[in-house]
Amino acid sequence: GSVGQWGYDILIQGSSYVYVHDITLTNSWGDGLLVRAINYDNGSVTPAIGVTLNRVTSSNNHRNGLTICPSNQVYVVNSTFTDNNGTGPQAGIDIEPQTQGKTSQVRIENSVLSSNAGNGLEIHNNVNGVSIYNVTAQHNKGYGVFTDGPTNVSITHSNLSQNYLFGVDIAGLTDYVTIADNDITYNG
């Protein structure tokens, strides 16, 4: 592409029980991988349900490494999201259902979010239940983890270091956050 931000290596849209594993996604014009609902423009929302991403490497995509929109039970494990850049938000992972619907029960585990032009991980409103466990978010030009309105967020046993801004920024109307047993060092 040359304009806009659409074009994905993989699009999972309104699908259930999807397993993506052992794959490298690079150089897409939008997101390396997008998980979202279908039919949300006409008021009828069918979210993606039961999506597992295991050993996924997503890098140098024009928008985000992974974007999660309306969905339920998304599990990201043993994966890497690096060097995503081009057009905002330029995050490793962006959970952004906002007005499209709701996202719930997301777990990110044993994964790396590094050297992105934006945040390592950002989580917006209409999100309930995000568990971040044993995640490395470092060398991002934004925050390691940024929240703006989700509920029930847990960040544990993670390394959030050497990000240009804070290691963790809890903002907006974010509620019920646990931050425990992490290494949060040398952030801007």
PDB file of C-alpha atoms in Angstrom:
ATOM      1  CA  GLY A   1       0.000   0.000   0.000  1.00  0.00           C
ATOM      2  CA  SER A   2       0.891   3.641  -0.236  1.00  0.00           C
ATOM      3  CA  VAL A   3      -2.023   5.396   1.541  1.00  0.00           C
ATOM      4  CA  GLY A   4      -4.122   4.629   4.609  1.00  0.00           C
ATOM      5  CA  GLN A   5      -3.388   1.874   7.107  1.00  0.00           C
ATOM      6  CA  TRP A   6      -5.400  -1.119   5.931  1.00  0.00           C
ATOM      7  CA  GLY A   7      -3.944  -4.370   4.754  1.00  0.00           C
ATOM      8  CA  TYR A   8      -3.145  -7.244   7.076  1.00  0.00           C
ATOM      9  CA  ASP A   9      -0.977 -10.311   6.930  1.00  0.00           C
ATOM     10  CA  ILE A  10      -3.769 -12.172   8.776  1.00  0.00           C
ATOM     11  CA  LEU A  11      -7.330 -10.995   9.539  1.00  0.00           C
ATOM     12  CA  ILE A  12      -9.439 -13.051  11.988  1.00  0.00           C
ATOM     13  CA  GLN A  13     -12.921 -11.579  11.802  1.00  0.00           C
ATOM     14  CA  GLY A  14     -15.917 -12.842  13.792  1.00  0.00           C
ATOM     15  CA  SER A  15     -14.450 -16.365  13.821  1.00  0.00           C
ATOM     16  CA  SER A  16     -14.405 -18.880  16.665  1.00  0.00           C
ATOM     17  CA  TYR A  17     -11.704 -21.220  17.963  1.00  0.00           C
ATOM     18  CA  VAL A  18      -8.815 -20.198  15.750  1.00  0.00           C
ATOM     19  CA  TYR A  19      -5.241 -21.386  16.389  1.00  0.00           C
ATOM     20  CA  VAL A  20      -2.416 -19.505  14.649  1.00  0.00           C
ATOM     21  CA  HIS A  21       1.069 -20.813  15.386  1.00  0.00           C
ATOM     22  CA  ASP A  22       4.682 -20.949  14.197  1.00  0.00           C
ATOM     23  CA  ILE A  23       4.405 -18.082  11.730  1.00  0.00           C
ATOM     24  CA  THR A  24       6.254 -14.870  10.869  1.00  0.00           C
ATOM     25  CA  LEU A  25       4.312 -11.768   9.791  1.00  0.00           C
ATOM     26  CA  THR A  26       6.257  -8.802   8.373  1.00  0.00           C
ATOM     27  CA  ASN A  27       5.934  -5.705   6.245  1.00  0.00           C
ATOM     28  CA  SER A  28       2.137  -5.469   6.059  1.00  0.00           C
ATOM     29  CA  TRP A  29       0.656  -2.091   5.187  1.00  0.00           C
ATOM     30  CA  GLY A  30      -1.629  -2.210   8.248  1.00  0.00           C
ATOM     31  CA  ASP A  31      -1.433  -4.627  11.183  1.00  0.00           C
ATOM     32  CA  GLY A  32       0.539  -7.829  11.091  1.00  0.00           C
ATOM     33  CA  LEU A  33      -2.491  -9.545  12.595  1.00  0.00           C
ATOM     34  CA  LEU A  34      -5.983  -8.180  13.332  1.00  0.00           C
ATOM     35  CA  VAL A  35      -8.553  -9.970  15.520  1.00  0.00           C
ATOM     36  CA  ARG A  36     -12.009  -8.354  15.410  1.00  0.00           C
ATOM     37  CA  ALA A  37     -15.776  -8.696  15.220  1.00  0.00           C
ATOM     38  CA  ILE A  38     -17.786  -8.781  12.048  1.00  0.00           C
ATOM     39  CA  ASN A  39     -20.812  -6.641  11.144  1.00  0.00           C
ATOM     40  CA  TYR A  40     -20.114  -4.035  13.802  1.00  0.00           C
ATOM     41  CA  ASP A  41     -21.016  -1.182  11.429  1.00  0.00           C
ATOM     42  CA  ASN A  42     -24.706  -2.189  11.295  1.00  0.00           C
ATOM     43  CA  GLY A  43     -25.178  -2.656  15.040  1.00  0.00           C
ATOM     44  CA  SER A  44     -24.932  -6.459  15.021  1.00  0.00           C
ATOM     45  CA  VAL A  45     -21.655  -7.547  16.589  1.00  0.00           C
ATOM     46  CA  THR A  46     -20.246 -11.060  16.254  1.00  0.00           C
ATOM     47  CA  PRO A  47     -16.926 -11.039  18.130  1.00  0.00           C
ATOM     48  CA  ALA A  48     -13.994 -13.331  17.489  1.00  0.00           C
ATOM     49  CA  ILE A  49     -13.996 -16.016  20.212  1.00  0.00           C
ATOM     50  CA  GLY A  50     -11.308 -18.414  21.422  1.00  0.00           C
ATOM     51  CA  VAL A  51      -8.324 -17.164  19.394  1.00  0.00           C
ATOM     52  CA  THR A  52      -4.882 -18.535  20.326  1.00  0.00           C
ATOM     53  CA  LEU A  53      -1.654 -17.103  18.918  1.00  0.00           C
ATOM     54  CA  ASN A  54       1.380 -19.254  19.734  1.00  0.00           C
ATOM     55  CA  ARG A  55       4.933 -18.638  18.520  1.00  0.00           C
ATOM     56  CA  VAL A  56       3.927 -15.723  16.276  1.00  0.00           C
ATOM     57  CA  THR A  57       6.578 -13.208  15.218  1.00  0.00           C
ATOM     58  CA  SER A  58       5.174  -9.921  13.913  1.00  0.00           C
ATOM     59  CA  SER A  59       7.591  -7.158  12.924  1.00  0.00           C
ATOM     60  CA  ASN A  60       8.039  -4.076  10.755  1.00  0.00           C
ATOM     61  CA  ASN A  61       4.339  -3.650  10.043  1.00  0.00           C
ATOM     62  CA  HIS A  62       3.066  -0.204   9.050  1.00  0.00           C
ATOM     63  CA  ARG A  63       0.605   0.118  11.973  1.00  0.00           C
ATOM     64  CA  ASN A  64       0.715  -2.499  14.805  1.00  0.00           C
ATOM     65  CA  GLY A  65       2.131  -5.980  15.250  1.00  0.00           C
ATOM     66  CA  LEU A  66      -1.240  -7.186  16.598  1.00  0.00           C
ATOM     67  CA  THR A  67      -4.538  -5.346  16.990  1.00  0.00           C
ATOM     68  CA  ILE A  68      -7.354  -6.849  19.069  1.00  0.00           C
ATOM     69  CA  CYS A  69     -10.844  -5.388  18.563  1.00  0.00           C
ATOM     70  CA  PRO A  70     -14.191  -6.889  19.789  1.00  0.00           C
ATOM     71  CA  SER A  71     -13.379 -10.430  20.884  1.00  0.00           C
ATOM     72  CA  ASN A  72     -13.530 -12.843  23.795  1.00  0.00           C
ATOM     73  CA  GLN A  73     -10.852 -15.266  25.032  1.00  0.00           C
ATOM     74  CA  VAL A  74      -7.743 -14.221  23.129  1.00  0.00           C
ATOM     75  CA  TYR A  75      -4.543 -15.953  24.250  1.00  0.00           C
ATOM     76  CA  VAL A  76      -1.156 -14.704  23.031  1.00  0.00           C
ATOM     77  CA  VAL A  77       1.786 -16.871  24.111  1.00  0.00           C
ATOM     78  CA  ASN A  78       5.456 -17.336  23.199  1.00  0.00           C
ATOM     79  CA  SER A  79       5.235 -14.542  20.625  1.00  0.00           C
ATOM     80  CA  THR A  80       7.236 -11.480  19.554  1.00  0.00           C
ATOM     81  CA  PHE A  81       5.983  -8.080  18.348  1.00  0.00           C
ATOM     82  CA  THR A  82       8.851  -5.769  17.362  1.00  0.00           C
ATOM     83  CA  ASP A  83       9.837  -2.797  15.212  1.00  0.00           C
ATOM     84  CA  ASN A  84       6.284  -1.858  14.165  1.00  0.00           C
ATOM     85  CA  ASN A  85       6.237   1.654  12.721  1.00  0.00           C
ATOM     86  CA  GLY A  86       4.734   3.922  10.102  1.00  0.00           C
ATOM     87  CA  THR A  87       1.319   5.201  11.169  1.00  0.00           C
ATOM     88  CA  GLY A  88      -0.193   5.454  14.653  1.00  0.00           C
ATOM     89  CA  PRO A  89      -0.406   3.901  17.073  1.00  0.00           C
ATOM     90  CA  GLN A  90       2.678   1.856  15.994  1.00  0.00           C
ATOM     91  CA  ALA A  91       2.371  -0.522  18.976  1.00  0.00           C
ATOM     92  CA  GLY A  92       3.523  -4.068  19.483  1.00  0.00           C
ATOM     93  CA  ILE A  93      -0.027  -4.963  20.607  1.00  0.00           C
ATOM     94  CA  ASP A  94      -3.011  -2.605  20.619  1.00  0.00           C
ATOM     95  CA  ILE A  95      -6.282  -3.695  22.273  1.00  0.00           C
ATOM     96  CA  GLU A  96      -8.766  -1.162  20.907  1.00  0.00           C
ATOM     97  CA  PRO A  97     -12.407  -2.218  20.631  1.00  0.00           C
ATOM     98  CA  GLN A  98     -13.579   1.240  21.766  1.00  0.00           C
ATOM     99  CA  THR A  99     -17.071   1.940  20.331  1.00  0.00           C
ATOM    100  CA  GLN A 100     -17.119  -1.143  18.077  1.00  0.00           C
ATOM    101  CA  GLY A 101     -18.041  -3.504  20.932  1.00  0.00           C
ATOM    102  CA  LYS A 102     -16.370  -5.185  23.895  1.00  0.00           C
ATOM    103  CA  THR A 103     -13.212  -7.213  24.343  1.00  0.00           C
ATOM    104  CA  SER A 104     -12.817  -9.551  27.315  1.00  0.00           C
ATOM    105  CA  GLN A 105     -10.497 -12.226  28.673  1.00  0.00           C
ATOM    106  CA  VAL A 106      -7.180 -11.464  26.972  1.00  0.00           C
ATOM    107  CA  ARG A 107      -4.005 -13.141  28.246  1.00  0.00           C
ATOM    108  CA  ILE A 108      -0.545 -12.222  27.001  1.00  0.00           C
ATOM    109  CA  GLU A 109       2.130 -14.586  28.290  1.00  0.00           C
ATOM    110  CA  ASN A 110       5.836 -15.297  27.677  1.00  0.00           C
ATOM    111  CA  SER A 111       5.988 -12.696  24.920  1.00  0.00           C
ATOM    112  CA  VAL A 112       8.242  -9.815  23.819  1.00  0.00           C
ATOM    113  CA  LEU A 113       7.061  -6.334  22.811  1.00  0.00           C
ATOM    114  CA  SER A 114      10.125  -4.322  21.879  1.00  0.00           C
ATOM    115  CA  SER A 115      11.555  -1.546  19.724  1.00  0.00           C
ATOM    116  CA  ASN A 116       8.150  -0.374  18.489  1.00  0.00           C
ATOM    117  CA  ALA A 117       7.756   3.252  17.374  1.00  0.00           C
ATOM    118  CA  GLY A 118       4.773   3.559  19.780  1.00  0.00           C
ATOM    119  CA  ASN A 119       3.905   1.652  22.957  1.00  0.00           C
ATOM    120  CA  GLY A 120       4.794  -1.956  23.644  1.00  0.00           C
ATOM    121  CA  LEU A 121       1.187  -2.670  24.692  1.00  0.00           C
ATOM    122  CA  GLU A 122      -1.765  -0.317  24.793  1.00  0.00           C
ATOM    123  CA  ILE A 123      -5.220  -1.112  26.138  1.00  0.00           C
ATOM    124  CA  HIS A 124      -8.238   1.141  25.581  1.00  0.00           C
ATOM    125  CA  ASN A 125     -11.801   1.341  26.920  1.00  0.00           C
ATOM    126  CA  ASN A 126     -14.468  -1.373  26.565  1.00  0.00           C
ATOM    127  CA  VAL A 127     -11.898  -3.973  27.619  1.00  0.00           C
ATOM    128  CA  ASN A 128     -12.441  -6.191  30.666  1.00  0.00           C
ATOM    129  CA  GLY A 129      -9.942  -8.744  31.923  1.00  0.00           C
ATOM    130  CA  VAL A 130      -6.389  -8.482  30.592  1.00  0.00           C
ATOM    131  CA  SER A 131      -3.643 -10.593  32.143  1.00  0.00           C
ATOM    132  CA  ILE A 132      -0.030  -9.744  31.265  1.00  0.00           C
ATOM    133  CA  TYR A 133       2.307 -12.421  32.601  1.00  0.00           C
ATOM    134  CA  ASN A 134       6.035 -12.820  31.971  1.00  0.00           C
ATOM    135  CA  VAL A 135       6.093 -10.217  29.208  1.00  0.00           C
ATOM    136  CA  THR A 136       9.152  -8.207  28.196  1.00  0.00           C
ATOM    137  CA  ALA A 137       8.353  -4.684  26.996  1.00  0.00           C
ATOM    138  CA  GLN A 138      11.523  -2.746  26.334  1.00  0.00           C
ATOM    139  CA  HIS A 139      13.102  -0.175  24.024  1.00  0.00           C
ATOM    140  CA  ASN A 140       9.685   1.077  22.859  1.00  0.00           C
ATOM    141  CA  LYS A 141       9.511   4.747  21.903  1.00  0.00           C
ATOM    142  CA  GLY A 142       6.298   5.103  23.947  1.00  0.00           C
ATOM    143  CA  TYR A 143       5.293   3.334  27.165  1.00  0.00           C
ATOM    144  CA  GLY A 144       6.016  -0.285  27.983  1.00  0.00           C
ATOM    145  CA  VAL A 145       2.323  -0.722  28.906  1.00  0.00           C
ATOM    146  CA  PHE A 146      -0.286   2.032  28.495  1.00  0.00           C
ATOM    147  CA  THR A 147      -3.912   1.788  29.630  1.00  0.00           C
ATOM    148  CA  ASP A 148      -6.713   4.241  28.870  1.00  0.00           C
ATOM    149  CA  GLY A 149      -9.979   2.923  30.282  1.00  0.00           C
ATOM    150  CA  PRO A 150      -9.922  -0.890  30.649  1.00  0.00           C
ATOM    151  CA  THR A 151     -11.139  -2.773  33.726  1.00  0.00           C
ATOM    152  CA  ASN A 152      -9.426  -5.689  35.521  1.00  0.00           C
ATOM    153  CA  VAL A 153      -5.830  -5.509  34.319  1.00  0.00           C
ATOM    154  CA  SER A 154      -3.064  -7.629  35.850  1.00  0.00           C
ATOM    155  CA  ILE A 155       0.637  -7.060  35.104  1.00  0.00           C
ATOM    156  CA  THR A 156       2.823  -9.652  36.849  1.00  0.00           C
ATOM    157  CA  HIS A 157       6.288 -11.211  36.557  1.00  0.00           C
ATOM    158  CA  SER A 158       7.154  -8.944  33.628  1.00  0.00           C
ATOM    159  CA  ASN A 159      10.179  -6.871  32.589  1.00  0.00           C
ATOM    160  CA  LEU A 160       9.249  -3.318  31.564  1.00  0.00           C
ATOM    161  CA  SER A 161      12.528  -1.530  30.978  1.00  0.00           C
ATOM    162  CA  GLN A 162      14.306   1.078  28.893  1.00  0.00           C
ATOM    163  CA  ASN A 163      11.137   2.444  27.288  1.00  0.00           C
ATOM    164  CA  TYR A 164      11.297   6.073  26.185  1.00  0.00           C
ATOM    165  CA  LEU A 165       8.316   7.021  28.365  1.00  0.00           C
ATOM    166  CA  PHE A 166       7.172   5.241  31.558  1.00  0.00           C
ATOM    167  CA  GLY A 167       7.342   1.495  32.063  1.00  0.00           C
ATOM    168  CA  VAL A 168       3.617   1.532  32.917  1.00  0.00           C
ATOM    169  CA  ASP A 169       1.103   4.367  32.498  1.00  0.00           C
ATOM    170  CA  ILE A 170      -2.340   3.816  34.034  1.00  0.00           C
ATOM    171  CA  ALA A 171      -4.547   6.584  32.591  1.00  0.00           C
ATOM    172  CA  GLY A 172      -8.121   7.543  31.799  1.00  0.00           C
ATOM    173  CA  LEU A 173     -10.848   5.632  33.578  1.00  0.00           C
ATOM    174  CA  THR A 174      -8.809   2.476  34.117  1.00  0.00           C
ATOM    175  CA  ASP A 175     -10.182   0.415  37.060  1.00  0.00           C
ATOM    176  CA  TYR A 176      -8.982  -2.532  39.136  1.00  0.00           C
ATOM    177  CA  VAL A 177      -5.309  -2.896  38.262  1.00  0.00           C
ATOM    178  CA  THR A 178      -2.762  -5.230  39.846  1.00  0.00           C
ATOM    179  CA  ILE A 179       0.948  -4.582  39.270  1.00  0.00           C
ATOM    180  CA  ALA A 180       3.122  -7.080  41.161  1.00  0.00           C
ATOM    181  CA  ASP A 181       6.480  -8.872  41.030  1.00  0.00           C
ATOM    182  CA  ASN A 182       7.789  -6.991  37.987  1.00  0.00           C
ATOM    183  CA  ASP A 183      11.147  -5.453  37.020  1.00  0.00           C
ATOM    184  CA  ILE A 184      10.356  -1.876  35.982  1.00  0.00           C
ATOM    185  CA  THR A 185      13.661  -0.068  35.432  1.00  0.00           C
ATOM    186  CA  TYR A 186      15.474   2.594  33.406  1.00  0.00           C
ATOM    187  CA  ASN A 187      12.378   4.026  31.711  1.00  0.00           C
ATOM    188  CA  GLY A 188      12.178   7.654  30.510  1.00  0.00           C
TER     189      GLY A 188
END
